Amino acid sequence: MATEKSTPNSTVSKIKQSRKKEISVRNLADGIFKGDKAVLAKAITLVESSKQEHFEKANSVIEECLSKPNESIRIGITGVPGVGKSTFIEVLGKTLTSLNKKVAVLAVDPTSSLSKGSILGDKTRMETLAKDPNAFIRPSPSGESLGGVARKTRESIILCEAAGYDVILVETVGVGQSETVVHSMVDFFLLLKLSGAGDELQGIKRGIVEMADAIAINKADGSNLKKAKLAKAEFSRALHLYPPKENGWIPKVLSCSATENTGIREILEMIQEFVKVTRENGHFELNRKNQNKNWFVQTVDEQLKLFFHQKKAYKRIQQKMLKAIEENKISPFYAAQVLLDDLTKELK
Ligand code: GDP
């Protein structure tokens, strides 16, 4: 079989052709502003790409999107697998769309990058909501690090908001630090819990309760109803032990049944109340600004680390220091200092 010989010229023309087919930043932004789901999905794919040329284009699209004012609410939802997150999000999402709100569902699932497969990635989830014209569902981006996944999700939030989505639901599962990163990109953080036998507070990470603006005891139905009431009382007591939040909001405990669609409206009303309170006292805006500043600092830190790690001199000096440490010739702290001094000298 004859194979086409690839000359530099044919390669250039191929690149030109594929570039022509690529959608421009302007068209992407306009499509997003029109609420075109296919264009939104394309833009998110661009944000998720790790190619340098995509990175620059994605940044331009994000910049365009940032200029579009919106009044969105970002809600983080977490809970162990099986607690009912997708069932809950589906019914919450449908309730919102029935109120004429547009809902986007994003996810942060650090397991999606690992070979064992994702916890949240099941395609059959939220089937009804997925068909709703006013809903947009996107599975978790994959990436080598939680930081990378988080950045991509954060930027996708901006794109969804520019596309007119009023409520952004960010789902996560309590793996590693995933709850903390989701907390740092949302306005309201909801923890879903189950009522179970024994001490309700056992086995729950203290930091998560501290982060939660509300705890919802799901599966409060059938024979579980009584246990759910007890769990609700117990969590309410426990929450009182925490110091009050700076934003003036007192975290609430509610119960619901995602399958029977009970308690969902109350949760929504509570979130609306939260938004009202924090918008009035200025903490809603303040929190977003602080989140942006933190993300900036964190991104610079990550990029600086990457910058140095990629330098050949870094690896060489690091190896030298590791050997010296192994031979007990230098203390680890002094070795770190030597590495930084030598590296800055070499990079000058
Ligand atoms: P996720 O892993 O947290 O996303 O949980 P799913 O939404 O997939 O739900 C896990 C199982 O719990 C499914 O079989 C659901 O039907 C069931 N489930 C979810 N919510 C409720 C509820 O409110 N009551 C009852 N009885 N079952 C529920």
Tab-separated table of C-alpha atoms and ligand atoms in Angstrom:
chain	number	residue	atom	x	y	z
A	1	MET	CA	0.000	0.000	0.000
A	2	ALA	CA	1.332	3.403	-0.912
A	3	THR	CA	1.828	5.730	1.983
A	4	GLU	CA	1.737	9.469	1.631
A	5	LYS	CA	5.127	10.982	2.169
A	6	SER	CA	4.989	13.696	4.773
A	7	THR	CA	6.917	16.727	3.572
A	8	PRO	CA	7.341	19.824	5.724
A	9	ASN	CA	4.989	21.655	3.342
A	10	SER	CA	2.210	19.092	3.618
A	11	THR	CA	2.536	19.159	7.400
A	12	VAL	CA	2.205	22.937	7.414
A	13	SER	CA	-0.858	22.834	5.185
A	14	LYS	CA	-2.418	20.163	7.383
A	15	ILE	CA	-1.894	22.315	10.463
A	16	LYS	CA	-3.339	25.307	8.584
A	17	GLN	CA	-6.355	23.263	7.586
A	18	SER	CA	-7.008	21.983	11.079
A	19	ARG	CA	-6.572	25.504	12.460
A	20	LYS	CA	-9.164	26.746	9.966
A	21	LYS	CA	-11.626	24.189	11.233
A	22	GLU	CA	-10.948	25.212	14.815
A	23	ILE	CA	-13.457	27.597	16.257
A	24	SER	CA	-12.156	31.067	17.076
A	25	VAL	CA	-12.110	32.695	20.498
A	26	ARG	CA	-14.761	35.168	19.316
A	27	ASN	CA	-17.063	32.421	18.087
A	28	LEU	CA	-16.542	30.433	21.256
A	29	ALA	CA	-17.367	33.424	23.438
A	30	ASP	CA	-20.410	34.360	21.324
A	31	GLY	CA	-21.671	30.770	21.384
A	32	ILE	CA	-21.270	30.658	25.152
A	33	PHE	CA	-23.083	33.971	25.584
A	34	LYS	CA	-25.936	32.583	23.507
A	35	GLY	CA	-26.115	29.609	25.848
A	36	ASP	CA	-25.151	27.116	23.132
A	37	LYS	CA	-24.426	23.914	25.070
A	38	ALA	CA	-22.277	22.377	22.320
A	39	VAL	CA	-20.037	25.447	22.219
A	40	LEU	CA	-19.885	25.526	26.029
A	41	ALA	CA	-18.791	21.884	26.018
A	42	LYS	CA	-16.136	22.670	23.402
A	43	ALA	CA	-14.810	25.561	25.474
A	44	ILE	CA	-14.621	23.353	28.559
A	45	THR	CA	-12.685	20.755	26.556
A	46	LEU	CA	-10.256	23.520	25.650
A	47	VAL	CA	-9.902	24.506	29.319
A	48	GLU	CA	-9.274	20.867	30.199
A	49	SER	CA	-6.619	20.360	27.540
A	50	SER	CA	-3.001	20.336	28.599
A	51	LYS	CA	-1.675	21.561	25.215
A	52	GLN	CA	0.108	24.932	25.382
A	53	GLU	CA	-1.763	26.417	22.371
A	54	HIS	CA	-5.092	25.416	23.952
A	55	PHE	CA	-4.037	26.937	27.247
A	56	GLU	CA	-3.620	30.361	25.649
A	57	LYS	CA	-6.864	30.137	23.713
A	58	ALA	CA	-8.727	28.945	26.813
A	59	ASN	CA	-7.391	31.926	28.753
A	60	SER	CA	-8.680	34.310	26.100
A	61	VAL	CA	-12.138	32.718	26.224
A	62	ILE	CA	-12.170	32.874	30.021
A	63	GLU	CA	-11.202	36.522	29.903
A	64	GLU	CA	-14.116	37.247	27.555
A	65	CYS	CA	-16.445	35.336	29.879
A	66	LEU	CA	-15.268	37.150	32.991
A	67	SER	CA	-16.486	40.416	31.495
A	68	LYS	CA	-20.050	39.156	31.473
A	69	PRO	CA	-21.838	40.031	34.720
A	70	ASN	CA	-23.937	37.349	36.370
A	71	GLU	CA	-25.744	36.633	39.601
A	72	SER	CA	-24.916	32.977	39.930
A	73	ILE	CA	-24.839	30.864	43.058
A	74	ARG	CA	-22.164	28.202	43.378
A	75	ILE	CA	-23.081	25.274	45.592
A	76	GLY	CA	-20.690	22.511	46.609
A	77	ILE	CA	-22.185	19.140	47.478
A	78	THR	CA	-20.279	16.356	49.150
A	79	GLY	CA	-20.928	13.035	50.853
A	80	VAL	CA	-19.671	9.470	50.827
A	81	PRO	CA	-20.473	7.198	47.858
A	82	GLY	CA	-23.993	5.860	48.234
A	83	VAL	CA	-25.291	8.756	50.331
A	84	GLY	CA	-27.447	9.791	47.378
A	85	LYS	CA	-25.530	12.684	45.805
A	86	SER	CA	-26.590	12.069	42.216
A	87	THR	CA	-30.212	11.328	43.183
A	88	PHE	CA	-30.225	14.489	45.290
A	89	ILE	CA	-28.627	16.649	42.595
A	90	GLU	CA	-31.087	15.337	40.042
A	91	VAL	CA	-34.116	16.288	42.131
A	92	LEU	CA	-32.597	19.590	43.292
A	93	GLY	CA	-31.708	20.366	39.678
A	94	LYS	CA	-35.226	19.557	38.448
A	95	THR	CA	-36.722	21.713	41.206
A	96	LEU	CA	-34.520	24.593	40.072
A	97	THR	CA	-35.327	24.195	36.389
A	98	SER	CA	-39.040	24.062	37.249
A	99	LEU	CA	-38.484	27.505	38.781
A	100	ASN	CA	-37.024	28.670	35.457
A	101	LYS	CA	-33.437	28.530	36.664
A	102	LYS	CA	-30.620	27.177	34.542
A	103	VAL	CA	-28.469	24.607	36.338
A	104	ALA	CA	-24.963	23.386	35.594
A	105	VAL	CA	-23.551	20.337	37.338
A	106	LEU	CA	-19.781	19.956	37.504
A	107	ALA	CA	-17.728	17.463	39.467
A	108	VAL	CA	-14.371	17.185	41.163
A	109	ASP	CA	-13.349	13.573	41.336
A	110	PRO	CA	-9.647	12.988	41.922
A	111	THR	CA	-10.161	9.265	41.431
A	112	SER	CA	-11.074	9.803	37.768
A	113	SER	CA	-7.360	10.120	36.988
A	114	LEU	CA	-6.433	6.853	38.627
A	115	SER	CA	-6.587	3.545	36.862
A	116	LYS	CA	-9.151	2.175	39.309
A	117	GLY	CA	-11.753	4.409	37.663
A	118	SER	CA	-13.848	7.246	38.921
A	119	ILE	CA	-16.290	7.290	41.790
A	120	LEU	CA	-18.504	9.955	40.247
A	121	GLY	CA	-17.997	9.225	36.565
A	122	ASP	CA	-20.855	6.816	35.924
A	123	LYS	CA	-22.522	7.958	32.703
A	124	THR	CA	-25.982	6.761	33.639
A	125	ARG	CA	-26.205	9.160	36.533
A	126	MET	CA	-28.730	12.016	36.507
A	127	GLU	CA	-30.430	10.852	33.331
A	128	THR	CA	-33.567	12.931	33.743
A	129	LEU	CA	-31.701	16.125	34.517
A	130	ALA	CA	-29.315	15.506	31.623
A	131	LYS	CA	-32.284	15.669	29.210
A	132	ASP	CA	-33.523	18.958	30.625
A	133	PRO	CA	-32.797	21.811	28.189
A	134	ASN	CA	-32.048	24.093	31.131
A	135	ALA	CA	-29.456	21.779	32.639
A	136	PHE	CA	-25.861	21.140	31.669
A	137	ILE	CA	-23.942	18.222	33.173
A	138	ARG	CA	-20.227	17.722	32.841
A	139	PRO	CA	-18.251	14.887	34.463
A	140	SER	CA	-15.058	15.552	36.369
A	141	PRO	CA	-12.028	16.572	34.319
A	142	SER	CA	-9.163	14.160	34.603
A	143	GLY	CA	-5.673	15.262	35.463
A	144	GLU	CA	-2.611	14.112	37.230
A	145	SER	CA	-3.214	16.175	40.322
A	146	LEU	CA	-6.155	17.347	42.372
A	147	GLY	CA	-4.798	20.878	41.852
A	148	GLY	CA	-5.103	20.465	38.076
A	149	VAL	CA	-8.618	19.028	38.280
A	150	ALA	CA	-9.629	21.852	40.622
A	151	ARG	CA	-8.276	24.591	38.353
A	152	LYS	CA	-10.107	23.176	35.358
A	153	THR	CA	-13.379	22.937	37.271
A	154	ARG	CA	-12.987	26.454	38.571
A	155	GLU	CA	-12.525	27.804	35.074
A	156	SER	CA	-15.460	25.760	33.812
A	157	ILE	CA	-17.616	27.474	36.452
A	158	ILE	CA	-16.774	30.826	34.846
A	159	LEU	CA	-17.724	29.524	31.394
A	160	CYS	CA	-21.033	28.108	32.678
A	161	GLU	CA	-21.873	31.384	34.351
A	162	ALA	CA	-21.207	33.289	31.149
A	163	ALA	CA	-23.545	30.835	29.410
A	164	GLY	CA	-26.313	31.996	31.725
A	165	TYR	CA	-26.394	29.212	34.281
A	166	ASP	CA	-27.881	30.636	37.470
A	167	VAL	CA	-26.901	27.800	39.760
A	168	ILE	CA	-23.651	25.863	39.563
A	169	LEU	CA	-23.614	22.621	41.509
A	170	VAL	CA	-20.151	21.200	42.129
A	171	GLU	CA	-20.232	17.630	43.309
A	172	THR	CA	-17.376	15.898	45.037
A	173	VAL	CA	-16.600	12.838	47.052
A	174	GLY	CA	-14.479	12.896	50.186
A	175	VAL	CA	-11.233	11.650	48.693
A	176	GLY	CA	-8.045	13.341	49.893
A	177	GLN	CA	-8.431	17.085	49.878
A	178	SER	CA	-11.200	17.208	47.281
A	179	GLU	CA	-13.724	18.648	49.741
A	180	THR	CA	-11.370	21.446	50.698
A	181	VAL	CA	-10.735	22.457	47.091
A	182	VAL	CA	-14.440	22.426	46.263
A	183	HIS	CA	-15.151	24.472	49.385
A	184	SER	CA	-12.646	27.019	48.101
A	185	MET	CA	-14.558	27.529	44.842
A	186	VAL	CA	-18.186	27.725	46.011
A	187	ASP	CA	-20.449	30.121	47.896
A	188	PHE	CA	-22.329	27.459	49.834
A	189	PHE	CA	-21.091	24.062	50.959
A	190	LEU	CA	-23.582	21.282	51.645
A	191	LEU	CA	-22.689	18.019	53.341
A	192	LEU	CA	-24.983	15.072	52.703
A	193	LYS	CA	-25.127	12.499	55.490
A	194	LEU	CA	-26.951	9.321	56.269
A	195	SER	CA	-28.535	8.467	59.552
A	196	GLY	CA	-27.095	5.238	60.740
A	197	ALA	CA	-26.934	3.149	63.839
A	198	GLY	CA	-24.725	4.267	66.693
A	199	ASP	CA	-22.918	7.502	67.192
A	200	GLU	CA	-23.702	9.750	64.204
A	201	LEU	CA	-20.633	11.834	64.686
A	202	GLN	CA	-18.205	8.991	64.496
A	203	GLY	CA	-16.215	8.590	61.370
A	204	ILE	CA	-16.839	12.114	60.178
A	205	LYS	CA	-13.889	14.311	59.404
A	206	ARG	CA	-13.959	17.267	61.764
A	207	GLY	CA	-12.775	19.699	59.128
A	208	ILE	CA	-15.691	18.837	56.850
A	209	VAL	CA	-18.296	19.714	59.470
A	210	GLU	CA	-16.478	22.974	60.044
A	211	MET	CA	-16.623	23.784	56.336
A	212	ALA	CA	-20.306	22.906	55.934
A	213	ASP	CA	-22.879	25.667	55.707
A	214	ALA	CA	-25.509	22.991	56.089
A	215	ILE	CA	-25.816	19.279	56.688
A	216	ALA	CA	-28.669	17.415	55.018
A	217	ILE	CA	-29.552	13.987	56.372
A	218	ASN	CA	-30.640	12.149	53.242
A	219	LYS	CA	-32.803	9.011	52.968
A	220	ALA	CA	-35.143	10.352	55.635
A	221	ASP	CA	-37.932	8.066	54.478
A	222	GLY	CA	-39.702	4.804	55.335
A	223	SER	CA	-38.294	2.994	58.314
A	224	ASN	CA	-35.358	5.414	58.334
A	225	LEU	CA	-37.451	8.436	59.275
A	226	LYS	CA	-37.061	8.060	63.045
A	227	LYS	CA	-33.310	7.541	62.828
A	228	ALA	CA	-33.018	10.585	60.573
A	229	LYS	CA	-34.776	12.729	63.187
A	230	LEU	CA	-32.334	11.539	65.850
A	231	ALA	CA	-29.360	12.191	63.577
A	232	LYS	CA	-30.664	15.665	62.825
A	233	ALA	CA	-30.915	16.498	66.529
A	234	GLU	CA	-27.463	15.108	67.199
A	235	PHE	CA	-25.804	17.064	64.374
A	236	SER	CA	-27.611	20.249	65.417
A	237	ARG	CA	-26.215	19.883	68.927
A	238	ALA	CA	-22.737	19.186	67.571
A	239	LEU	CA	-22.794	22.219	65.250
A	240	HIS	CA	-23.516	24.490	68.194
A	241	LEU	CA	-20.135	23.559	69.612
A	242	TYR	CA	-18.353	25.233	66.710
A	243	PRO	CA	-17.555	28.934	66.857
A	244	PRO	CA	-19.930	31.130	64.815
A	245	LYS	CA	-18.916	31.789	61.210
A	246	GLU	CA	-17.467	35.146	60.277
A	247	ASN	CA	-20.141	35.664	57.630
A	248	GLY	CA	-22.886	35.667	60.261
A	249	TRP	CA	-24.425	32.434	58.990
A	250	ILE	CA	-25.376	29.758	61.492
A	251	PRO	CA	-25.009	26.347	59.814
A	252	LYS	CA	-28.265	24.413	59.625
A	253	VAL	CA	-29.162	20.736	59.777
A	254	LEU	CA	-32.076	19.525	57.663
A	255	SER	CA	-33.358	16.158	56.552
A	256	CYS	CA	-34.600	15.103	53.145
A	257	SER	CA	-35.447	12.224	50.914
A	258	ALA	CA	-34.078	12.509	47.411
A	259	THR	CA	-36.132	9.559	46.178
A	260	GLU	CA	-39.415	10.845	47.656
A	261	ASN	CA	-38.595	14.480	46.906
A	262	THR	CA	-39.253	15.656	50.441
A	263	GLY	CA	-37.254	18.335	52.200
A	264	ILE	CA	-35.623	19.496	48.955
A	265	ARG	CA	-37.605	22.754	48.705
A	266	GLU	CA	-36.660	23.553	52.292
A	267	ILE	CA	-32.979	23.076	51.445
A	268	LEU	CA	-33.351	25.382	48.487
A	269	GLU	CA	-35.097	28.020	50.589
A	270	MET	CA	-32.320	27.753	53.158
A	271	ILE	CA	-29.699	28.363	50.464
A	272	GLN	CA	-31.673	31.366	49.218
A	273	GLU	CA	-31.753	32.668	52.787
A	274	PHE	CA	-27.972	32.175	53.036
A	275	VAL	CA	-27.453	34.162	49.845
A	276	LYS	CA	-29.741	36.940	51.087
A	277	VAL	CA	-27.975	37.189	54.472
A	278	THR	CA	-24.441	37.115	53.081
A	279	ARG	CA	-25.211	39.454	50.180
A	280	GLU	CA	-26.663	41.956	52.626
A	281	ASN	CA	-23.715	41.836	55.009
A	282	GLY	CA	-21.174	41.875	52.171
A	283	HIS	CA	-19.669	38.469	52.911
A	284	PHE	CA	-20.871	36.878	49.680
A	285	GLU	CA	-18.729	39.240	47.598
A	286	LEU	CA	-15.914	39.198	50.135
A	287	ASN	CA	-15.724	35.415	50.070
A	288	ARG	CA	-15.494	35.365	46.261
A	289	LYS	CA	-12.766	37.983	46.298
A	290	ASN	CA	-10.811	36.097	48.950
A	291	GLN	CA	-11.217	32.884	46.974
A	292	ASN	CA	-9.831	34.612	43.884
A	293	LYS	CA	-6.848	35.948	45.787
A	294	ASN	CA	-6.142	32.532	47.290
A	295	TRP	CA	-6.338	30.878	43.890
A	296	PHE	CA	-3.933	33.424	42.494
A	297	VAL	CA	-1.395	32.845	45.274
A	298	GLN	CA	-1.788	29.088	45.013
A	299	THR	CA	-1.400	29.100	41.225
A	300	VAL	CA	1.763	31.190	41.413
A	301	ASP	CA	3.148	28.808	44.050
A	302	GLU	CA	2.401	25.801	41.858
A	303	GLN	CA	3.880	27.419	38.751
A	304	LEU	CA	7.024	28.484	40.616
A	305	LYS	CA	7.510	24.951	41.859
A	306	LEU	CA	7.030	23.620	38.361
A	307	PHE	CA	9.422	26.207	36.941
A	308	PHE	CA	12.241	25.140	39.249
A	309	HIS	CA	11.531	21.422	39.065
A	310	GLN	CA	11.853	21.547	35.286
A	311	LYS	CA	15.353	23.026	35.427
A	312	LYS	CA	18.158	20.563	34.785
A	313	ALA	CA	20.285	22.274	37.427
A	314	TYR	CA	17.579	21.590	40.010
A	315	LYS	CA	17.686	17.842	39.425
A	316	ARG	CA	21.484	17.808	39.413
A	317	ILE	CA	21.884	19.739	42.665
A	318	GLN	CA	19.041	17.824	44.263
A	319	GLN	CA	20.775	14.508	43.496
A	320	LYS	CA	24.005	15.853	44.954
A	321	MET	CA	22.262	16.937	48.143
A	322	LEU	CA	20.335	13.680	48.503
A	323	LYS	CA	23.585	11.762	48.292
A	324	ALA	CA	25.196	14.028	50.884
A	325	ILE	CA	22.209	13.532	53.191
A	326	GLU	CA	22.396	9.771	52.760
A	327	GLU	CA	26.062	9.874	53.739
A	328	ASN	CA	25.242	12.015	56.775
A	329	LYS	CA	27.431	14.786	55.436
A	330	ILE	CA	24.841	17.531	55.664
A	331	SER	CA	21.626	18.260	57.551
A	332	PRO	CA	18.454	18.252	55.421
A	333	PHE	CA	17.711	21.893	56.280
A	334	TYR	CA	21.162	23.113	55.377
A	335	ALA	CA	21.053	21.021	52.202
A	336	ALA	CA	17.794	22.762	51.223
A	337	GLN	CA	19.428	26.133	51.729
A	338	VAL	CA	22.475	25.120	49.676
A	339	LEU	CA	20.234	23.875	46.877
A	340	LEU	CA	18.284	27.139	46.724
A	341	ASP	CA	21.449	29.265	46.879
A	342	ASP	CA	23.247	27.251	44.181
A	343	LEU	CA	20.188	27.159	41.975
A	344	THR	CA	19.574	30.918	42.095
A	345	LYS	CA	23.252	31.495	41.332
A	346	GLU	CA	23.105	29.184	38.311
A	347	LEU	CA	19.888	30.699	36.994
A	348	LYS	CA	21.161	34.273	37.158
B	1	GDP	P1	-24.076	8.705	45.291
B	1	GDP	O1	-23.082	7.605	45.177
B	1	GDP	O2	-23.822	9.533	46.526
B	1	GDP	O3	-24.195	9.549	44.076
B	1	GDP	O4	-25.511	8.006	45.561
B	1	GDP	P2	-26.691	7.680	44.535
B	1	GDP	O5	-27.488	8.903	44.234
B	1	GDP	O6	-26.161	6.909	43.398
B	1	GDP	O7	-27.616	6.764	45.456
B	1	GDP	C1	-27.187	5.542	46.003
B	1	GDP	C2	-28.407	4.669	46.290
B	1	GDP	O8	-29.194	5.270	47.306
B	1	GDP	C3	-29.299	4.488	45.086
B	1	GDP	O9	-29.772	3.169	45.075
B	1	GDP	C4	-30.434	5.458	45.342
B	1	GDP	O10	-31.651	5.047	44.755
B	1	GDP	C5	-30.540	5.431	46.851
B	1	GDP	N1	-31.069	6.698	47.392
B	1	GDP	C6	-30.648	7.937	47.057
B	1	GDP	N2	-31.372	8.850	47.750
B	1	GDP	C7	-32.258	8.161	48.514
B	1	GDP	C8	-33.283	8.542	49.454
B	1	GDP	O11	-33.534	9.705	49.724
B	1	GDP	N3	-33.959	7.523	50.060
B	1	GDP	C9	-33.704	6.219	49.811
B	1	GDP	N4	-34.424	5.321	50.449
B	1	GDP	N5	-32.768	5.828	48.935
B	1	GDP	C10	-32.056	6.778	48.283
